[in-house]
Coordinates of C-alpha atoms in Angstrom, one line a residue:
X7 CA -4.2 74.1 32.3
X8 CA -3.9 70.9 30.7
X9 CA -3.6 68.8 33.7
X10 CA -5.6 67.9 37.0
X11 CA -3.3 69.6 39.3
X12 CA -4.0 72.9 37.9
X13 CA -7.5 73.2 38.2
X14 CA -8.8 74.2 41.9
X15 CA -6.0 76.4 42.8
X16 CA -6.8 79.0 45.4
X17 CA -10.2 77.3 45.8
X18 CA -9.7 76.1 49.6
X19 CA -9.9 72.2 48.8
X20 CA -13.0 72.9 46.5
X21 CA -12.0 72.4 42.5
X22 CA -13.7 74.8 39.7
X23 CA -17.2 74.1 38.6
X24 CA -19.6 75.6 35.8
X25 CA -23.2 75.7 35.2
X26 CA -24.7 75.0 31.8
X27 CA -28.6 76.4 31.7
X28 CA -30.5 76.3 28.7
X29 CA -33.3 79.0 27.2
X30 CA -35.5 75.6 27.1
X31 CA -35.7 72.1 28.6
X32 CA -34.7 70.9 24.7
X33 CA -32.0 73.4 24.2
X34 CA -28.7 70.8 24.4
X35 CA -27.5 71.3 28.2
X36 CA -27.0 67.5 28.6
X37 CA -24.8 67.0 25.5
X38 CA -23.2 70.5 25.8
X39 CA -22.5 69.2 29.5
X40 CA -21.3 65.8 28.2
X41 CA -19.1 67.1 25.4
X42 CA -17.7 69.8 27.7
X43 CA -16.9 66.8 30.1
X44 CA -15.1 64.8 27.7
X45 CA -13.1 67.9 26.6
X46 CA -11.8 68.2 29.9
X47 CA -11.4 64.2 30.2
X48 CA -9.0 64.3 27.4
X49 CA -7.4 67.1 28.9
X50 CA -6.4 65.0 31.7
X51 CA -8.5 67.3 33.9
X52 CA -10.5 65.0 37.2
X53 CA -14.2 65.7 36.1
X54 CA -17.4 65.0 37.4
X55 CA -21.5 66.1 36.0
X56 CA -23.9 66.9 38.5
X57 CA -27.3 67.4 37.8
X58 CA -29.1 68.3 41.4
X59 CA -32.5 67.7 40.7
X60 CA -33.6 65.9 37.2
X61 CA -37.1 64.6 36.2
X62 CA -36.8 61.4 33.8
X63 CA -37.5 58.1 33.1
X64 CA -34.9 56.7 31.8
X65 CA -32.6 55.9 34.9
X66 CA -29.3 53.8 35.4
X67 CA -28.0 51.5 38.3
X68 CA -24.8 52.2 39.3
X69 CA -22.4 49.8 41.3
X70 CA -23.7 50.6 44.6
X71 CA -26.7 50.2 43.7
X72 CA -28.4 53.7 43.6
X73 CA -31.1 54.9 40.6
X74 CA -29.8 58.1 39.3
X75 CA -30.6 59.8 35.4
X76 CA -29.1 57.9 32.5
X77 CA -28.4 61.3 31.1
X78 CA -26.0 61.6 34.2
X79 CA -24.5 58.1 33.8
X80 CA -23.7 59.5 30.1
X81 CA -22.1 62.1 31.5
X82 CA -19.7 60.0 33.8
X83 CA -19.0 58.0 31.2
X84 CA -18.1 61.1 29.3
X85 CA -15.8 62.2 32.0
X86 CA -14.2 59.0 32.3
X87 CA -15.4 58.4 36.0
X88 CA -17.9 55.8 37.2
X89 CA -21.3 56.8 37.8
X90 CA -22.8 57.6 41.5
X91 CA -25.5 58.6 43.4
X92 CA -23.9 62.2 44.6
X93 CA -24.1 63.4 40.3
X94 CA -27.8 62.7 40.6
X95 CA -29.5 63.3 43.9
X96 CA -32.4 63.7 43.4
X97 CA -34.1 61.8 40.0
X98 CA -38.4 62.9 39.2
X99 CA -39.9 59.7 37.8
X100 CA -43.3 60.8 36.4
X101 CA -46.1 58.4 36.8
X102 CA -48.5 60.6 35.5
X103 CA -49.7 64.3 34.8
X104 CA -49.8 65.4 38.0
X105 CA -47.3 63.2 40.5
X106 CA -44.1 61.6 40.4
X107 CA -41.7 59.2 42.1
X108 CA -38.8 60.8 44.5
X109 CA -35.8 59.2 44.2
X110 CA -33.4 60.7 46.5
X111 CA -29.6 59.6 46.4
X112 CA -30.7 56.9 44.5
X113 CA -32.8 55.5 46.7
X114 CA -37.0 55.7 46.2
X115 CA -38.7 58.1 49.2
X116 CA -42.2 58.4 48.3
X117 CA -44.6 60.0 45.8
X118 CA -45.5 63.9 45.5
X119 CA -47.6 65.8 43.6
X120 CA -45.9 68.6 41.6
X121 CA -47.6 71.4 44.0
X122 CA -46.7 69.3 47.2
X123 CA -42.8 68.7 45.7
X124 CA -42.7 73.1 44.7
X125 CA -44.6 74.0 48.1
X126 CA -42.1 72.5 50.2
X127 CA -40.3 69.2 49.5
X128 CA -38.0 70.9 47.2
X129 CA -36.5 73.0 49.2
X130 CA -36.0 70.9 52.1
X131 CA -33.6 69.2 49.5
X132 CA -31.4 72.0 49.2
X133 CA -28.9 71.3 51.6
X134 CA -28.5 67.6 50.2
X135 CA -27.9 68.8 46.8
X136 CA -25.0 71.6 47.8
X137 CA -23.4 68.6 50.2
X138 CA -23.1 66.7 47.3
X139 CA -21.9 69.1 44.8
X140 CA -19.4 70.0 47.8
X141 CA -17.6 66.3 47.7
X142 CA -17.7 66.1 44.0
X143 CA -15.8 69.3 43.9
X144 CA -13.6 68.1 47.1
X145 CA -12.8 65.4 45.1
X146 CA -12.5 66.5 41.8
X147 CA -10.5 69.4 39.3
X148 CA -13.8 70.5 38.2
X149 CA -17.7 69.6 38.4
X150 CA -19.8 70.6 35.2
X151 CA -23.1 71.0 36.4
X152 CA -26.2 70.9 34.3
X153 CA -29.5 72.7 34.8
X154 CA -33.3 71.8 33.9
X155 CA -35.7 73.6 32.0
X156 CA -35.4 77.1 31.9
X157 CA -33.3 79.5 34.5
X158 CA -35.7 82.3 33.9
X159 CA -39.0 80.0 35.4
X160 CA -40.3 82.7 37.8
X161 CA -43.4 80.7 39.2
X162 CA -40.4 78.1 40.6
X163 CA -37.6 80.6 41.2
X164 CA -38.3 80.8 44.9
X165 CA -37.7 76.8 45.6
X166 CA -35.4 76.1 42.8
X167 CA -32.5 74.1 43.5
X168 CA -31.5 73.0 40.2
X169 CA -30.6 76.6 38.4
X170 CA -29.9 79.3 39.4
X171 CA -31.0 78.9 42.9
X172 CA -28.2 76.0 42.6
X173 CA -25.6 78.8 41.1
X174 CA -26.3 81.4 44.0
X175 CA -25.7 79.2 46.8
X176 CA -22.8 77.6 45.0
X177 CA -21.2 80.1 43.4
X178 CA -21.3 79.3 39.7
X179 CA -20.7 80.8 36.7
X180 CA -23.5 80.2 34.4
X181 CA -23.5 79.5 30.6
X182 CA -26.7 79.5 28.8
X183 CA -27.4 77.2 25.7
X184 CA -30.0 78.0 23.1
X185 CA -31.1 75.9 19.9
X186 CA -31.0 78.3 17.1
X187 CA -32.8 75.6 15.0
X188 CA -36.0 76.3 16.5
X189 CA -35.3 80.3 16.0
X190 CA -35.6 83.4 18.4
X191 CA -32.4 82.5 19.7
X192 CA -31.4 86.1 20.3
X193 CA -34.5 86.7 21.7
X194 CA -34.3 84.2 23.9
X195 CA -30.8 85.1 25.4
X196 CA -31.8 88.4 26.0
X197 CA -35.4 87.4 27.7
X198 CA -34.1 84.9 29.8
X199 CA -31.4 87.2 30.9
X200 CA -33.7 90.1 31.4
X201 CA -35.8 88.0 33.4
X202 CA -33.5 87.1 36.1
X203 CA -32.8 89.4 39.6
X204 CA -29.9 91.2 39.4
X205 CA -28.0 89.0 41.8
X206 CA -28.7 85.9 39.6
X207 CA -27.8 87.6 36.6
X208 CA -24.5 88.3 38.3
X209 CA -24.2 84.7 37.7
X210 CA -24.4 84.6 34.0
X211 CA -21.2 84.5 32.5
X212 CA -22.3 83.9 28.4
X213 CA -24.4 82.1 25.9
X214 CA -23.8 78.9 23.8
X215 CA -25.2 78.9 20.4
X216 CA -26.8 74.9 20.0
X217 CA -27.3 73.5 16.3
X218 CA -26.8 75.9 13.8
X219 CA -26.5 75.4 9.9
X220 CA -24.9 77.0 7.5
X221 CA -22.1 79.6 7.2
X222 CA -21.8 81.6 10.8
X223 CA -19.8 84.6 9.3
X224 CA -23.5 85.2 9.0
X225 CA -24.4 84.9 12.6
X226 CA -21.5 87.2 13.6
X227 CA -23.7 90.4 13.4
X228 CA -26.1 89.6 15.4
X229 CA -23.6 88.0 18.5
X230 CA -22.1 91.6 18.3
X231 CA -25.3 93.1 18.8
X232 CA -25.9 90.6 21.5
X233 CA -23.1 91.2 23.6
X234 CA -23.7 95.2 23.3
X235 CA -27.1 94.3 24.2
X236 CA -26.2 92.1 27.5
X237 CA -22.6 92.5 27.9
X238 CA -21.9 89.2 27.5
X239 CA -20.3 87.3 25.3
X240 CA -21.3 84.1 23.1
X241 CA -19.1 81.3 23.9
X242 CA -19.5 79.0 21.2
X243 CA -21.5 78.1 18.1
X244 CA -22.2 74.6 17.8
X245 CA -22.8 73.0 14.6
X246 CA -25.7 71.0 13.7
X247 CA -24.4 67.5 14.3
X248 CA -26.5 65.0 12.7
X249 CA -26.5 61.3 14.4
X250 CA -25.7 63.6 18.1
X251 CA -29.4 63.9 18.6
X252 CA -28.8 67.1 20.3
X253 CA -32.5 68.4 20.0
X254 CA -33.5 66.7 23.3
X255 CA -32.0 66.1 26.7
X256 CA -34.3 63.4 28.6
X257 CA -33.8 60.3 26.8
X258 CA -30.2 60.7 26.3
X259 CA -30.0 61.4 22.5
X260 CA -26.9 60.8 23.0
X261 CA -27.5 57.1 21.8
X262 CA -27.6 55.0 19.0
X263 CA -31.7 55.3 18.4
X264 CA -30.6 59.2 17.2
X265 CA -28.4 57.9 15.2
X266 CA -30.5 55.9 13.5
X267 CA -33.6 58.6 13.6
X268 CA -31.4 61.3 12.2
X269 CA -29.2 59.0 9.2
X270 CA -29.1 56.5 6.6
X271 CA -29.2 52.6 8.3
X272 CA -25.9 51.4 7.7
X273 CA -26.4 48.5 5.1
X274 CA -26.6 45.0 6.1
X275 CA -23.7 42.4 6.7
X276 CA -26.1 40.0 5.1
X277 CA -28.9 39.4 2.6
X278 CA -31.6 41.1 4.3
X279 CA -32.4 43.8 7.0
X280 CA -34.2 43.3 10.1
X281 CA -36.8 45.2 11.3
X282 CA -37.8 46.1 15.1
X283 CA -40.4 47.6 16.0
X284 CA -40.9 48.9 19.6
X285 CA -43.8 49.7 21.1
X286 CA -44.4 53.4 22.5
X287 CA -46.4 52.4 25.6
X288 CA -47.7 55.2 27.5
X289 CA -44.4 56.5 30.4
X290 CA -42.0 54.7 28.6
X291 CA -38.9 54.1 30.5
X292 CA -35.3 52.9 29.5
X293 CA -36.3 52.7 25.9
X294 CA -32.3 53.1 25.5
X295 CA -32.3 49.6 25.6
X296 CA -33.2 49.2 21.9
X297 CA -30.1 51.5 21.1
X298 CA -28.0 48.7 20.9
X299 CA -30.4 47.0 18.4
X300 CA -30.5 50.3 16.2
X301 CA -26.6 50.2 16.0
X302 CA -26.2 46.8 14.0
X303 CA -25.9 47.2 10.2
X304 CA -28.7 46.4 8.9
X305 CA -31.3 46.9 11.9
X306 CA -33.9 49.1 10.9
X307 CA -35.4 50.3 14.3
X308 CA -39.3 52.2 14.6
X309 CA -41.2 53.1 17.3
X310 CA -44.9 52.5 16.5
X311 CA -48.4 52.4 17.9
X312 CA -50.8 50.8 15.8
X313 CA -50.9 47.0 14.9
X314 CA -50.4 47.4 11.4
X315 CA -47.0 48.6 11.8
X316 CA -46.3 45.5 13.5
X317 CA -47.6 43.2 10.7
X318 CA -44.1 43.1 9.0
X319 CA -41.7 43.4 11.9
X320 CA -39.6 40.9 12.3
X321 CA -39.3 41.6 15.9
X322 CA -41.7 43.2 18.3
X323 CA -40.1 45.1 21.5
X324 CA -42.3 45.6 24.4
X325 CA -39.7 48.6 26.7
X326 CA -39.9 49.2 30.2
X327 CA -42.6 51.6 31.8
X328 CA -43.4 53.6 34.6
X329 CA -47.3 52.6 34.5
X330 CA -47.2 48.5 33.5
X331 CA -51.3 48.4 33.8
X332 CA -51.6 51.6 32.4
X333 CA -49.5 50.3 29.0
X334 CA -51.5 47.0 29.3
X335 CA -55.1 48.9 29.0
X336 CA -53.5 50.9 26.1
X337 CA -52.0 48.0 24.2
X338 CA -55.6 46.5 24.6
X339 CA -57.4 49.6 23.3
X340 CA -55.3 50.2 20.5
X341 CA -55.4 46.7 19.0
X342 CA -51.4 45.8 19.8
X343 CA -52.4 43.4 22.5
X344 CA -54.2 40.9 19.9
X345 CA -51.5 41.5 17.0
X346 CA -48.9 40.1 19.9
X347 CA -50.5 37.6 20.7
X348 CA -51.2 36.4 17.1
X349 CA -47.3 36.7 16.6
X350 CA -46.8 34.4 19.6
X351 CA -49.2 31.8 17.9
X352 CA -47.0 32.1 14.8
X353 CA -43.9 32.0 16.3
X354 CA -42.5 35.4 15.0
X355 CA -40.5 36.9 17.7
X356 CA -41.7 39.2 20.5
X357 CA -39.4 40.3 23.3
X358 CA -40.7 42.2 27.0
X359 CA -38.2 44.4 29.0
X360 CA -39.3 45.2 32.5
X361 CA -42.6 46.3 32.0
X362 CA -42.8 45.0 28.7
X363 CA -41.9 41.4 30.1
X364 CA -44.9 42.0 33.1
X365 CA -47.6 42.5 30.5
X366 CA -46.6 39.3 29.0
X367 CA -47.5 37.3 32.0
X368 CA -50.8 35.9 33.4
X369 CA -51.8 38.2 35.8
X370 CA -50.4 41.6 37.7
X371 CA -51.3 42.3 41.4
X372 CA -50.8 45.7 41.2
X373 CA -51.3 47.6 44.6
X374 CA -48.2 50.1 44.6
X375 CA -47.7 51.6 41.1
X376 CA -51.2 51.9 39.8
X377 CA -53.5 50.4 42.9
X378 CA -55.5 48.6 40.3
X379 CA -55.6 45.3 42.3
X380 CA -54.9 42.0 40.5
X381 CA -55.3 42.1 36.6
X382 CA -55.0 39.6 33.8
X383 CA -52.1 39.8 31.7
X384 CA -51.4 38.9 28.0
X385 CA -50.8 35.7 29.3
X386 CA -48.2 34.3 27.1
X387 CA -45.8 33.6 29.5
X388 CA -45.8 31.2 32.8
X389 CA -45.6 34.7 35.3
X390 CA -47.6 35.5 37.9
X391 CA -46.3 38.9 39.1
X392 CA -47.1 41.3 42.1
X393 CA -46.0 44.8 42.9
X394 CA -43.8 45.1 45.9
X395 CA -43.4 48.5 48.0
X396 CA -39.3 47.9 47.9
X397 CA -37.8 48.4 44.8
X398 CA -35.4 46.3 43.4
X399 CA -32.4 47.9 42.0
X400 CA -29.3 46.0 41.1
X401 CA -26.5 45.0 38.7
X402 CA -26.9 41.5 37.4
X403 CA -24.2 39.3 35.3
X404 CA -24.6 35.8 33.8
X405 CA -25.0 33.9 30.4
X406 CA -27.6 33.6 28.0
X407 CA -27.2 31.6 24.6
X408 CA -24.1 31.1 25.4
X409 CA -22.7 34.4 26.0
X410 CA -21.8 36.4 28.6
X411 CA -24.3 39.3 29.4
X412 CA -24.3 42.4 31.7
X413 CA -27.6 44.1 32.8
X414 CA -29.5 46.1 35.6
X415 CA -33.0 46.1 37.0
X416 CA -34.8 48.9 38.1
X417 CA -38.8 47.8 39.2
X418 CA -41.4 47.3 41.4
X419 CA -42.5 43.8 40.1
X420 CA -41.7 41.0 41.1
X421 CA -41.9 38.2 38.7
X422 CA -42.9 34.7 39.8
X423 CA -42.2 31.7 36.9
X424 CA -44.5 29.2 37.1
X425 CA -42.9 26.6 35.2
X426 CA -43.2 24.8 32.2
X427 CA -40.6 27.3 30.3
X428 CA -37.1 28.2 29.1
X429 CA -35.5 30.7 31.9
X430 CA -34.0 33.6 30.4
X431 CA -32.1 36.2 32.2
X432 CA -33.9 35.6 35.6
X433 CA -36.8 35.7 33.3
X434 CA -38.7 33.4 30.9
X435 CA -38.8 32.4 27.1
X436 CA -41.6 30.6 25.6
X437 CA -41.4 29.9 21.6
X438 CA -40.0 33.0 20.4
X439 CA -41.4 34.8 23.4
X440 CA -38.7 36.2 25.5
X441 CA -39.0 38.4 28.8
X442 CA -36.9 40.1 31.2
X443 CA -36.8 42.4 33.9
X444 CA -33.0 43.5 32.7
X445 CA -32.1 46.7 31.1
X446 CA -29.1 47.0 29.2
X447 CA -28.3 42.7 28.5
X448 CA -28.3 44.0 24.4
X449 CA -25.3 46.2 25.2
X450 CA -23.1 43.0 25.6
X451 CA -22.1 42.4 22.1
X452 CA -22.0 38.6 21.9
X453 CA -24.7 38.3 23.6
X454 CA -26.7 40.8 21.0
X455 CA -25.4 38.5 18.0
X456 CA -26.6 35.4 19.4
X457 CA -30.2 36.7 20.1
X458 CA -30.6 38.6 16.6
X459 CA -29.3 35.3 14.9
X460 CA -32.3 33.5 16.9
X461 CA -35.1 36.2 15.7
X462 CA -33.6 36.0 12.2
X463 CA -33.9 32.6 12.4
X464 CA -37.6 32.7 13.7
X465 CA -38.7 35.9 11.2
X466 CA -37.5 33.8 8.1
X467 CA -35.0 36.3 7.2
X468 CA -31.5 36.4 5.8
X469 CA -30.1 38.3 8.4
X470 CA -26.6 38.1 9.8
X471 CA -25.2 40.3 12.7
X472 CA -21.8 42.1 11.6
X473 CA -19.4 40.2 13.7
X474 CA -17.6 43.0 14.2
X475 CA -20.0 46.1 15.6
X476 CA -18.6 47.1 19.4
X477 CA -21.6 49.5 21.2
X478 CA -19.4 50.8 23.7
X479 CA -16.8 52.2 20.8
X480 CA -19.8 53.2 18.9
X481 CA -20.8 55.1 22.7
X482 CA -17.4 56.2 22.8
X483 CA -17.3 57.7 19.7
X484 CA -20.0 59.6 20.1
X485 CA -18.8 61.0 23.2
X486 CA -15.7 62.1 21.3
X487 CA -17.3 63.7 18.6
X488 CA -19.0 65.9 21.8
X489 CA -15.8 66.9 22.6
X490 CA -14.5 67.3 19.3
X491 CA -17.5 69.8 19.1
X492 CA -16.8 72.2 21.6
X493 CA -13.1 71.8 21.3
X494 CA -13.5 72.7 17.5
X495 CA -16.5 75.3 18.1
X496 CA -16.5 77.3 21.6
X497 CA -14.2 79.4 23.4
X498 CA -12.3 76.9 25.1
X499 CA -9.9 79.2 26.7
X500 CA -13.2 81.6 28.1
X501 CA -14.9 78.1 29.4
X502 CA -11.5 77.1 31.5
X503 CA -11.7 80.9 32.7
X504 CA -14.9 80.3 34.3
X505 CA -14.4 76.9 35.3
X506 CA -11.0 77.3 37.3
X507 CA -12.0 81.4 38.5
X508 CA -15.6 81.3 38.9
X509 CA -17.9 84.2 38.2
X510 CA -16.5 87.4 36.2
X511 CA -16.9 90.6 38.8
X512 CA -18.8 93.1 36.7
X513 CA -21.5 91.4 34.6
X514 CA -24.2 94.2 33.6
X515 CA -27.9 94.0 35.0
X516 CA -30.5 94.0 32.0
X517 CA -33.9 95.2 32.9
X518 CA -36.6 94.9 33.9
X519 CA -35.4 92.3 36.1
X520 CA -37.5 89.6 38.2
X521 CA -38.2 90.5 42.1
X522 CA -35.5 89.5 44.0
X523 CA -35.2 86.0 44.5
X524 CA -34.5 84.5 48.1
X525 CA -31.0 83.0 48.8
X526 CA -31.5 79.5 48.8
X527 CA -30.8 79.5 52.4
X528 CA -33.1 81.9 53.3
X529 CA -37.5 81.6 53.5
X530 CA -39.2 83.1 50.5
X531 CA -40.6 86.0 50.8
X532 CA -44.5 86.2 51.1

């Protein structure tokens, strides 16, 4: 078992897979299902994630040019593979309470409400999803799948293809993770066991204890009573990992902003520290791009949304968003919109991402995203930009300050420059006004040194960039100490059990039980 060609035997062509749920949508699935990927990586096991079906909006580009989950570019990245469209089919993009933005292999198809995407559209998606788990598996030792939300969501179970719907028509063992930090883990467990039809509960092969503190010789009792109670047993008990961020699953915590939320700010490599503050527009999108800011010595990164917690920054961060008006009316309402544009007048540094860099332009004909027609912007850049129905999705490369920088875009707008100004990664700079419709350029580590020397420079402050702080180590790392978790902490041999052999034969049924669930392939019941 410690090599690709053992995985996958007697599996017809088709390698092993697993399904890590969770008792919530918090509860650690996407950095159990990183870490476990990584684990196998190291193994020299071929690994792929697969998330069917995951609502977000932070998103990634990969090389062909498909939108899937950043959570699920992690992931690759994890497993040592490069990101695709077939570990991500289809990616939820809220754009407000009620609808959202279907992305389907990467590509956008339209907009549903959540009652017209659970009536019907979901379902219809099924037999993409199970094709594309199918090749992953064709091509690979094993597939590590990852659920969303909660298995036991009985209201959905009849056109969910994400859980267990996903694990019945599949064939998957299940694991279930649970944060113990919140409490009622136990509870939980059993109750979302409990809740399940007996032929999905087949499916559920053991529990995964998330973030628990202090001695577990403690815990012990009550996994015994546990697996009397279910007949099943727990798989691991994960510590509390601080600078993990493994409390939430859509913004991959798996980054350096948890880092920074969760520990002390490495000291500065200079005089003085730096301070960013980003601005929490309503939808935010991709705010993973300020990761890379929060892992320099010395960078002290908030999110904020009030002007006065601007007043000392020494660097304002407008992020991407999913609504660009929308975050325009609400940096006008709450006061940000006049406390940027009295930094711009004093020349203290502002930078705009995506949507960030839209709002910073003259005007915004907006008849796609938000329909509200043609709208002045901030206007302290030469933009004009318009909405178009295509989106533009790509990989760009090039130089900026002299440095080599990497990036993707992911938007709707389409950014006309007027003149009169600096260009700046396909965008603009005025003063010590920069935007950009690329995610990810601050990733690229020269790059990231020249532009904080600029905004030092600018702010008045002592600051100098550590010449020697690599993000994609400090990524690496991270990813590492995943694996080192469940390598240290779970059942290791019961996890490749499941993985290469699939479900156990025997699991126990706990009532009451939910009403039978349709196969996947079959119509629900009415």
């Amino acid at each position: 078992m410690t090599g690709g060609g053992t995985m996958g035997a007697g599996r017809t062509g088709a390698g092993g897979g697993l399904l890590v749920a969770g008792t919530t949508s918090d509860a650690g699935k996407s950095v159990v299902t990183a870490g476990i990927c990584r684990w196998l990586a190291r193994r020299g096991v071929s690994v792929a994630p697969f998330k069917a079906q995951n609502m977000s909006l932070n998103s990634y580009v990969t090389r062909e040019g498909a939108e899937i989950g950043r959570a699920q570019a992690m992931q690759a990245q994890a497993a040592r593979v490069e990101p695709s469209a077939l570990m991500n089919p289809v990616l939820l993009k809220p754009g407000g309470d009620s609808s959202s933005q279907v992305v389907l292999l990467g590509k956008p198809v339209g907009e549903l409400s959540a009652r017209g995407y659970h009536a019907g559209r979901q379902r219809e998606l099924l037999g993409t999803v199970t094709d594309c788990l199918a090749e992953l598996r064709r091509t690979h030792d094993a597939v590590i799948c990852e659920g969303a939300g909660s298995p036991a969501e009985i209201n959905l179970r009849a056109t969910d293809i994400v859980n267990m719907g996903l694990a019945r028509a599949a064939r998957l063992p299940v694991v279930v993770v649970g944060d113990i930090d919140r409490g009622g883990v136990f509870a939980s467990f059993f109750g979302t066991t409990a809740l399940l039809s007996a032929e999905d509960q087949a499916l559920i092969a053991g529990y995964v204890v998330n973030k628990f503190r202090g001695d577990v010789s403690l815990l012990e009792p009550g996994l015994e009573m546990l697996r009397d109670l279910t007949g099943r047993q727990t798989l691991g008990v994960l510590p509390y990992a601080h600078g993990l961020g493994i409390d939430e699953e859509d913004g991959l915590r798996v980054s350096m902003r948890g880092a920074v939320r969760e520990s002390v700010v490495a000291p500065p490599y200079g005089d003085q520290v730096l301070r960013v503050a980003v601005a929490a527009v309503p939808l935010m999108s991709n705010f993973t791009d300020v990761d890379a800011l929060a892992a320099e010595p010395g960078v002290v990164v908030r999110f904020v949304d009030r002007p006065e917690e601007i007043a000392d920054a020494d660097l304002v961060v407008l992020p991407g968003t999913r609504g660009t008006v929308k975050a325009l009316r609400w940096l006008r309402e709450r006061g940000l919109a006049d406390a940027v544009a009295r930094r711009a007048a004093e020349g203290r540094p502002v930078l705009g991402v995506c949507g960030g860099f839209q709002v910073l332009g003259e005007t915004i004909e907006d008849e796609v995203e938000s329909r509200a027609g043609t709208v002045e912007g901030l206007g302290l850049l030469p933009v004009r930009v318009r909405f178009a129905r295509d989106k533009t999705l790509a990989r760009p490369s090039g130089k900026a300050l002299g440095e080599p920088v990497e990036g993707y875009e992911i938007h709707h707008g389409v950014a006309e420059l007027l003149g009169g100004a600096e260009e700046f990664l396909d965008g603009v700079r005025v003063g010590a006004v920069w935007g950009t419709h690329w995610h990810g350029s601050l990733e690229s580590d020269g790059f990231r040194r020249a532009f904080l020397r600029r905004v030092a420079a600018d702010a008045g402050r002592r600051f100098v960039p550590a010449p020697d702080t690599t993000f994609a180590a400090l990524r690496e790392e991270q990813l590492d100490r995943l694996a080192d978790l469940i390598e240290e902490h779970a059942d290791t041999r019961a996890l490749l059990r499941l993985i290469e052999d699939g479900v156990p034969e025997g699991l126990p049924f706990l009532p009451p039980g939910a009403p039978t669930a349709p196969h996947p392939t079959q119509e629900p019941t009415r």
